[in-house]
């Protein structure tokens, strides 16, 4: 990462990044990537693509966004799974998920937000205040959403610094909520068409739906391969694939992930794995793990376990469900998009029993020996759901470990001890 860094300095300076702080961030993430990912044994060769993408995370990809914008294209940044990337693509813009997975500029953040705000929101604000995220600075428009109270109010502050559109997400899933959500999609379309000067047509939307579905299908293949024992890919590498899915070029990423899935399927047929057969298999459920949050996966896998699935937004909630592809009019496609997206099971909804069903089903399908419920500190919605998730998992005869943490390294020792004890018990 450091070698590449020198080549892009002018581009970063033009984006208004704080170069010395940005250097420090790249160095820290590069070192973390080396010690977390490159020390893993027997990784699939297909991970070379993601290693390359990560080595150029603020380089080549930003250059691509930069060139796209210079040729008249628009970049739209998003923070949540509910914002349909199909609509952004159909308007001819590029969608990038903004990361928010590392502690940054907390001193400045805490001038604006209360200390007891979840790490994801603090990180989202810290990357902006610290001027270290080129994706944010490349975004012509940010699209937020009224999910939890923390995000909703933080967007008010973010909106003072950047062009931001907030979608109102209903908190229930009745028919009238789906209709309301559909009307929010119509408003988003108007915003996107105004931004890009393009009109979303049945053709452009059908193409976008198909492209994004293809991306999700490739990730589904990777997820399915993880049901094998031995697991053909580590949880860390599989998590990285979903994290990168949010900002990489869609057709290129899909092709690379299908190649990785081919390799994993061959590994499964040949009985090749990254951990010994019989290693404790863990399903993780909970709050999303935005790039570069690899903390819990690393702890589990360094302790001898293997993470075989993630019931989270950087996991199954992102790729499991597809938008129907049969519709031929924009109106019908919007109905399909509205119902597909409102079918995501986030703890912001009430009730949210679908998430518990998903956890149990995934744990069984993936042959998990235990479930870890993961909640960021101060995330009320996921923390409150945690007791119900634990009860349901235990009732399904599976051990469960509840973890509350943040992005700091302070509790790594204590978490490792708890995870090791949990793995031994399985
Ligand atoms: S669909 S999980 S990405 S809202 S961790 S900021 S909930 S206090 S991230 Fe999320 Fe969309 Fe839901 Fe997924 Fe608030 Fe909790 Fe923080 Fe959270």
mmCIF file of N, CA and C and ligand atoms in Angstrom, residues 79-82 118-121 145 147-151 286-288 313 317 344 346-348 376 378-382, ligand 1:
data_model
loop_
_atom_site.group_PDB
_atom_site.id
_atom_site.type_symbol
_atom_site.label_atom_id
_atom_site.label_comp_id
_atom_site.label_asym_id
_atom_site.label_seq_id
_atom_site.Cartn_x
_atom_site.Cartn_y
_atom_site.Cartn_z
ATOM 1 N N UNK A 79 -24.844 4.194 2.943
ATOM 2 C CA UNK A 79 -24.421 3.667 4.245
ATOM 3 C C UNK A 79 -25.236 2.471 4.692
ATOM 4 N N UNK A 80 -26.221 2.095 3.913
ATOM 5 C CA UNK A 80 -27.134 1.075 4.437
ATOM 6 C C UNK A 80 -27.643 0.213 3.299
ATOM 7 N N UNK A 81 -27.941 -1.032 3.656
ATOM 8 C CA UNK A 81 -28.421 -2.007 2.691
ATOM 9 C C UNK A 81 -29.750 -1.638 2.044
ATOM 10 N N UNK A 82 -30.524 -0.811 2.708
ATOM 11 C CA UNK A 82 -31.851 -0.509 2.168
ATOM 12 C C UNK A 82 -31.814 0.427 0.967
ATOM 13 N N UNK A 118 -22.707 4.572 18.703
ATOM 14 C CA UNK A 118 -22.063 3.330 18.245
ATOM 15 C C UNK A 118 -20.856 3.644 17.352
ATOM 16 N N UNK A 119 -19.921 2.689 17.317
ATOM 17 C CA UNK A 119 -18.657 2.885 16.596
ATOM 18 C C UNK A 119 -18.883 3.138 15.108
ATOM 19 N N UNK A 120 -19.924 2.520 14.543
ATOM 20 C CA UNK A 120 -20.154 2.668 13.108
ATOM 21 C C UNK A 120 -20.514 4.125 12.773
ATOM 22 N N UNK A 121 -21.340 4.711 13.581
ATOM 23 C CA UNK A 121 -21.750 6.104 13.331
ATOM 24 C C UNK A 121 -20.579 7.054 13.600
ATOM 25 N N UNK A 145 -30.614 7.080 5.391
ATOM 26 C CA UNK A 145 -31.920 6.473 5.611
ATOM 27 C C UNK A 145 -32.280 6.568 7.080
ATOM 28 N N UNK A 147 -32.952 4.735 9.728
ATOM 29 C CA UNK A 147 -32.957 3.395 10.328
ATOM 30 C C UNK A 147 -32.956 3.558 11.848
ATOM 31 N N UNK A 148 -31.778 3.529 12.472
ATOM 32 C CA UNK A 148 -31.765 3.741 13.927
ATOM 33 C C UNK A 148 -31.703 5.248 14.214
ATOM 34 N N UNK A 149 -32.002 5.619 15.448
ATOM 35 C CA UNK A 149 -32.011 7.042 15.809
ATOM 36 C C UNK A 149 -30.632 7.678 15.650
ATOM 37 N N UNK A 150 -29.591 6.913 16.007
ATOM 38 C CA UNK A 150 -28.235 7.464 15.938
ATOM 39 C C UNK A 150 -27.870 7.879 14.524
ATOM 40 N N UNK A 151 -28.147 6.989 13.570
ATOM 41 C CA UNK A 151 -27.803 7.302 12.182
ATOM 42 C C UNK A 151 -28.641 8.464 11.687
ATOM 43 N N UNK A 286 -25.488 -10.322 13.686
ATOM 44 C CA UNK A 286 -25.520 -9.053 14.407
ATOM 45 C C UNK A 286 -25.321 -7.835 13.548
ATOM 46 N N UNK A 287 -24.661 -6.833 14.126
ATOM 47 C CA UNK A 287 -24.457 -5.558 13.440
ATOM 48 C C UNK A 287 -23.456 -5.741 12.305
ATOM 49 N N UNK A 288 -23.539 -4.904 11.274
ATOM 50 C CA UNK A 288 -22.624 -5.071 10.138
ATOM 51 C C UNK A 288 -21.165 -4.843 10.525
ATOM 52 N N UNK A 313 -25.464 -7.491 7.635
ATOM 53 C CA UNK A 313 -25.552 -6.731 6.385
ATOM 54 C C UNK A 313 -24.295 -6.899 5.538
ATOM 55 N N UNK A 317 -27.585 -10.915 4.592
ATOM 56 C CA UNK A 317 -28.635 -9.910 4.313
ATOM 57 C C UNK A 317 -28.354 -9.167 3.017
ATOM 58 N N UNK A 344 -35.563 -7.267 3.969
ATOM 59 C CA UNK A 344 -34.307 -7.410 4.720
ATOM 60 C C UNK A 344 -34.644 -7.316 6.212
ATOM 61 N N UNK A 346 -33.579 -6.188 9.387
ATOM 62 C CA UNK A 346 -32.728 -5.344 10.240
ATOM 63 C C UNK A 346 -33.433 -5.117 11.572
ATOM 64 N N UNK A 347 -32.638 -4.988 12.628
ATOM 65 C CA UNK A 347 -33.198 -4.802 13.975
ATOM 66 C C UNK A 347 -33.932 -3.473 14.128
ATOM 67 N N UNK A 348 -33.840 -2.591 13.145
ATOM 68 C CA UNK A 348 -34.600 -1.337 13.211
ATOM 69 C C UNK A 348 -36.095 -1.614 13.068
ATOM 70 N N UNK A 376 -22.522 -3.995 18.402
ATOM 71 C CA UNK A 376 -21.664 -2.859 18.742
ATOM 72 C C UNK A 376 -22.214 -2.192 19.996
ATOM 73 N N UNK A 378 -23.616 0.455 22.379
ATOM 74 C CA UNK A 378 -24.544 1.578 22.181
ATOM 75 C C UNK A 378 -25.473 1.381 20.983
ATOM 76 N N UNK A 379 -25.477 0.181 20.409
ATOM 77 C CA UNK A 379 -26.462 -0.111 19.360
ATOM 78 C C UNK A 379 -27.656 -0.752 20.048
ATOM 79 N N UNK A 380 -28.608 0.073 20.423
ATOM 80 C CA UNK A 380 -29.754 -0.398 21.199
ATOM 81 C C UNK A 380 -30.557 -1.461 20.486
ATOM 82 N N UNK A 381 -30.797 -1.294 19.204
ATOM 83 C CA UNK A 381 -31.691 -2.228 18.508
ATOM 84 C C UNK A 381 -31.118 -3.656 18.509
ATOM 85 N N UNK A 382 -29.847 -3.792 18.142
ATOM 86 C CA UNK A 382 -29.263 -5.142 18.099
ATOM 87 C C UNK A 382 -29.013 -5.685 19.496
HETATM 88 S S1 LIG B 1 -29.941 -2.552 7.357
HETATM 89 S S2 LIG B 1 -28.003 -3.052 10.286
HETATM 90 S S3 LIG B 1 -26.749 -1.245 7.457
HETATM 91 S S4 LIG B 1 -29.333 0.120 9.528
HETATM 92 S S5 LIG B 1 -24.792 -0.540 14.578
HETATM 93 S S6 LIG B 1 -25.692 2.497 12.991
HETATM 94 S S7 LIG B 1 -28.231 0.034 13.755
HETATM 95 S S8 LIG B 1 -26.615 1.955 16.333
HETATM 96 S S9 LIG B 1 -25.901 -0.328 10.958
HETATM 97 FE FE1 LIG B 1 -27.440 -1.013 9.660
HETATM 98 FE FE2 LIG B 1 -28.886 -0.630 7.460
HETATM 99 FE FE3 LIG B 1 -29.833 -2.020 9.515
HETATM 100 FE FE4 LIG B 1 -27.902 -3.018 8.034
HETATM 101 FE FE5 LIG B 1 -27.486 2.118 14.261
HETATM 102 FE FE6 LIG B 1 -26.787 -0.119 15.463
HETATM 103 FE FE7 LIG B 1 -24.935 1.654 14.895
HETATM 104 FE FE8 LIG B 1 -26.172 0.300 12.946
#
